PDB file of C-alpha atoms in Angstrom:
ATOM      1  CA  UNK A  28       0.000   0.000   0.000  1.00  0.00           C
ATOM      2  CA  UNK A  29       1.046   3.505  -0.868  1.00  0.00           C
ATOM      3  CA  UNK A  30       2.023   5.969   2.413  1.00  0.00           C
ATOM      4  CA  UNK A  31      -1.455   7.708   1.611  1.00  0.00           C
ATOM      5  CA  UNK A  32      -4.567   5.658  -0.188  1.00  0.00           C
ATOM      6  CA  UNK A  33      -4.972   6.874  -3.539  1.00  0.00           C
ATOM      7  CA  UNK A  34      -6.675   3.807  -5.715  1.00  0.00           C
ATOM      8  CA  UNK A  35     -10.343   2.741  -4.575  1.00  0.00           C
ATOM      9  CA  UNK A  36      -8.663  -0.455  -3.239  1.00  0.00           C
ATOM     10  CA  UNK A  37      -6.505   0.965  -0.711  1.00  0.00           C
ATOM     11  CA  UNK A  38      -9.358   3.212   0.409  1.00  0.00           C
ATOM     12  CA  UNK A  39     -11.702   0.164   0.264  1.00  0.00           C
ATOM     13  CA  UNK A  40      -8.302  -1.719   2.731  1.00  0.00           C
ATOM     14  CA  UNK A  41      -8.175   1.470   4.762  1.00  0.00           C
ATOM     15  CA  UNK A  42     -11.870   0.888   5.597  1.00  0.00           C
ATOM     16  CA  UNK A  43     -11.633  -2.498   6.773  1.00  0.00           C
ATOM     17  CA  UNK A  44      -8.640  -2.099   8.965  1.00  0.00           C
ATOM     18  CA  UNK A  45      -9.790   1.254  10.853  1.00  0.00           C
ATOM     19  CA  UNK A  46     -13.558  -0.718  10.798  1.00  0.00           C
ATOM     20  CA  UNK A  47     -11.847  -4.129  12.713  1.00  0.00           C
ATOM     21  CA  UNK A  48      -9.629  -1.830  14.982  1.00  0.00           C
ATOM     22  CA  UNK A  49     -12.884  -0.138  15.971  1.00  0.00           C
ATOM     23  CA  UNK A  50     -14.187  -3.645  16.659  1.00  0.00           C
ATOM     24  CA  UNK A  51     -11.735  -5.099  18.707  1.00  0.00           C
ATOM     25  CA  UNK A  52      -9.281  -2.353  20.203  1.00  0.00           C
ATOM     26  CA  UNK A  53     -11.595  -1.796  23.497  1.00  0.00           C
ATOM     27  CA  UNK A  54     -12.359  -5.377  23.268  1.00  0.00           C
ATOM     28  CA  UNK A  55      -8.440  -6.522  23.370  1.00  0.00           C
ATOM     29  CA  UNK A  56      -6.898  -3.957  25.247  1.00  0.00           C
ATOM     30  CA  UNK A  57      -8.993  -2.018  27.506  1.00  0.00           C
ATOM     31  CA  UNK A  58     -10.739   1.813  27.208  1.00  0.00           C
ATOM     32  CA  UNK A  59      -7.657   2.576  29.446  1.00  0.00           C
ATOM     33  CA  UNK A  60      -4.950   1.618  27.388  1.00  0.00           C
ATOM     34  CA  UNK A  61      -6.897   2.664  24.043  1.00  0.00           C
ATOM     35  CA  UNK A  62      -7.611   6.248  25.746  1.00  0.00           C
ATOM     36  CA  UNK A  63      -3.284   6.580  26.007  1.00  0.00           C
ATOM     37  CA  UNK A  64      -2.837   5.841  22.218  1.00  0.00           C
ATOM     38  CA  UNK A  65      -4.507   8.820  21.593  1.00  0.00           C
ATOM     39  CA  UNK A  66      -8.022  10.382  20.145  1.00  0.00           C
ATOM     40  CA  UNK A  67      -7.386   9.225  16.650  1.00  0.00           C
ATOM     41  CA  UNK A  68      -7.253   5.561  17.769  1.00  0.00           C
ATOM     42  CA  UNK A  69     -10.484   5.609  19.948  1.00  0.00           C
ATOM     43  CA  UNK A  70     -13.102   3.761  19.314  1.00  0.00           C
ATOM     44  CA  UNK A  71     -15.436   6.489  17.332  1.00  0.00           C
ATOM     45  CA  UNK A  72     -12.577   7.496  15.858  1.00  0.00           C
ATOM     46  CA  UNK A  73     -11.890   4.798  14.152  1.00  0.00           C
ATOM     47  CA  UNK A  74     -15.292   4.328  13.503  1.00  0.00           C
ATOM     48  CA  UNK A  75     -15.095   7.848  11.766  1.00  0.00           C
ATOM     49  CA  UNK A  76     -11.821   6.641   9.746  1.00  0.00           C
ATOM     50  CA  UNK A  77     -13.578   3.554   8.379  1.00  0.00           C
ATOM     51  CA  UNK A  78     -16.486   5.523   7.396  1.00  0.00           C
ATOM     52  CA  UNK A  79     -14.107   7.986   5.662  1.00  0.00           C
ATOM     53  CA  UNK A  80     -12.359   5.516   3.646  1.00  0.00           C
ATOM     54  CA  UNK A  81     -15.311   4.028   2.641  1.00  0.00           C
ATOM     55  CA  UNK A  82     -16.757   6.904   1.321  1.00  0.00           C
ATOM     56  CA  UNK A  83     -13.655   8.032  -0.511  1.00  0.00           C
ATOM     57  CA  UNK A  84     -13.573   4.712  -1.875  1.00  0.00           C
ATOM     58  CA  UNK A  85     -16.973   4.707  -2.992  1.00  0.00           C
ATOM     59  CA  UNK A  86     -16.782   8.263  -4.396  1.00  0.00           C
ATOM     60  CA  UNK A  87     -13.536   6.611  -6.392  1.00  0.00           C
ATOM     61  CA  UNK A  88     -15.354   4.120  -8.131  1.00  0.00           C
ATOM     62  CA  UNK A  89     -18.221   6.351  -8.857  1.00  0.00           C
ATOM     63  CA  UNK A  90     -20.521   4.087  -7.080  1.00  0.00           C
ATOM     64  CA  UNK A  91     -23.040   6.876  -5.216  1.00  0.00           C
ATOM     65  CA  UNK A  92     -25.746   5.311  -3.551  1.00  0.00           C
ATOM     66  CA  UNK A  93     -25.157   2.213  -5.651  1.00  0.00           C
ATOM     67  CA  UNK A  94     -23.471  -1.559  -3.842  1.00  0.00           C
ATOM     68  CA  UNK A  95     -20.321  -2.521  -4.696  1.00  0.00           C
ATOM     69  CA  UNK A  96     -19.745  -5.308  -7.703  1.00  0.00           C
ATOM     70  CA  UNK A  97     -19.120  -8.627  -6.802  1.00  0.00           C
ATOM     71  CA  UNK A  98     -15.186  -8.703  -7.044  1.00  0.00           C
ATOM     72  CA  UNK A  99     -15.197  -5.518  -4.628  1.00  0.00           C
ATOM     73  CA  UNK A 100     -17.630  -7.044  -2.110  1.00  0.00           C
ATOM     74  CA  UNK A 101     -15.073 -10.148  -2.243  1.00  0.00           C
ATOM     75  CA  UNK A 102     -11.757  -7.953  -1.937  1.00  0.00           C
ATOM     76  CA  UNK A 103     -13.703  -6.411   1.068  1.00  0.00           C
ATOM     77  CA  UNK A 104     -14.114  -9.316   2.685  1.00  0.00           C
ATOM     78  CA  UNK A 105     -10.615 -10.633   1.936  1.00  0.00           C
ATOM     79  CA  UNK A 106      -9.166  -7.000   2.722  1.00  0.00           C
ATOM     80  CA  UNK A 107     -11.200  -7.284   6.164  1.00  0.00           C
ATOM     81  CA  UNK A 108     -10.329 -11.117   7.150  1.00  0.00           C
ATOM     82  CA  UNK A 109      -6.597  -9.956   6.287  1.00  0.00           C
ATOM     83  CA  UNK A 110      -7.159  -7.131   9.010  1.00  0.00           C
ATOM     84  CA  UNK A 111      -8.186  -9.550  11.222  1.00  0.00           C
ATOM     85  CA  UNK A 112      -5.711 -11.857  10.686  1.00  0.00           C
ATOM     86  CA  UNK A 113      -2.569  -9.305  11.386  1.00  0.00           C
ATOM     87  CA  UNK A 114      -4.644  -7.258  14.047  1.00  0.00           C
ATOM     88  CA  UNK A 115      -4.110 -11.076  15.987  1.00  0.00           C
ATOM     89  CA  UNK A 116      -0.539  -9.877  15.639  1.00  0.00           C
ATOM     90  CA  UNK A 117      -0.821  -7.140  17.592  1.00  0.00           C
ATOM     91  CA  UNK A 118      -2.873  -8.875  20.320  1.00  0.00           C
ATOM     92  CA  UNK A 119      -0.215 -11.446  21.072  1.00  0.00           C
ATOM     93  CA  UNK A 120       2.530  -9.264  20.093  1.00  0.00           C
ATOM     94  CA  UNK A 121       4.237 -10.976  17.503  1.00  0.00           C
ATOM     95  CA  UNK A 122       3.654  -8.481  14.484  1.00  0.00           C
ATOM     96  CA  UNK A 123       2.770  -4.656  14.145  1.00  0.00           C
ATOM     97  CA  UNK A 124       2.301  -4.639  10.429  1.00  0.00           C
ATOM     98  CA  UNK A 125      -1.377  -4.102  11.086  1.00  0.00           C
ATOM     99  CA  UNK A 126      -0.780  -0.756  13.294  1.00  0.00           C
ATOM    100  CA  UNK A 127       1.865   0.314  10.181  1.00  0.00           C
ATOM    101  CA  UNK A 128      -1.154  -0.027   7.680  1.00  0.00           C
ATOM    102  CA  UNK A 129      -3.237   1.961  10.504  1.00  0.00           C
ATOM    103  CA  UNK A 130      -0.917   4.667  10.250  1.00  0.00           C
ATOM    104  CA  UNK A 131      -0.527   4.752   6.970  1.00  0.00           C
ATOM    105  CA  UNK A 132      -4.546   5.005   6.691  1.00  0.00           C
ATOM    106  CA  UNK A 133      -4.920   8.187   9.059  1.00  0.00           C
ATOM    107  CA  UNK A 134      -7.144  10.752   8.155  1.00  0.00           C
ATOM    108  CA  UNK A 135      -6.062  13.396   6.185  1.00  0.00           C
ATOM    109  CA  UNK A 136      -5.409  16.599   8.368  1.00  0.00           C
ATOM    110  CA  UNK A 137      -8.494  18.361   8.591  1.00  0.00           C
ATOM    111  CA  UNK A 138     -11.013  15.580   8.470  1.00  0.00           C
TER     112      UNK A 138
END
């Protein structure tokens, strides 16, 4: 992935990885430790990142109000079991490559 999305795809990977860490991060680690990373990587946050992504991916691929195609629902899903599968990494502390894709999904300044 590129330092900053630009293709629908990476938007569409941005989305699922700020949309698990939303899922799990509380879950995992504790309001506690999440509230020390920072606002950005709180729960609504996140939340508000995934969203973001989403719509800039959608707005990519000139979708509107319109569902994804079948190949983009699938790379979705694969994009989003992925996520799931590094942010396991991070849990048990073996690999960060999931908080390096987090980062290099932030929000744009301003957003």
């Amino acid at each position: 992935m590129l330092k900053k999305p630009q293709a629908a795809n990476e938007k569409w990977t941005c989305a699922a990885f700020w949309y698990v860490w939303s899922d799990m991060a509380v879950d995992e680690f504790g309001e506690a430790m999440v509230a020390r990373l920072g606002p950005a990587m709180r729960e609504a946050a996140a939340r508000e990142a995934s969203a973001h992504w989403e719509k800039q991916a959608v707005l990519e691929m000139g979708l509107g109000m319109g569902e994804p195609d079948p190949e983009t629902e699938l790379y979705i899903e694969l994009q989003t079991d992925k996520a799931w599968e590094l942010a396991q990494g991070v849990v048990w502390g073996e690999d960060y490559a999931f908080v390096s894709i987090l980062g290099q999904c932030a929000l744009p300044a301003g957003q």
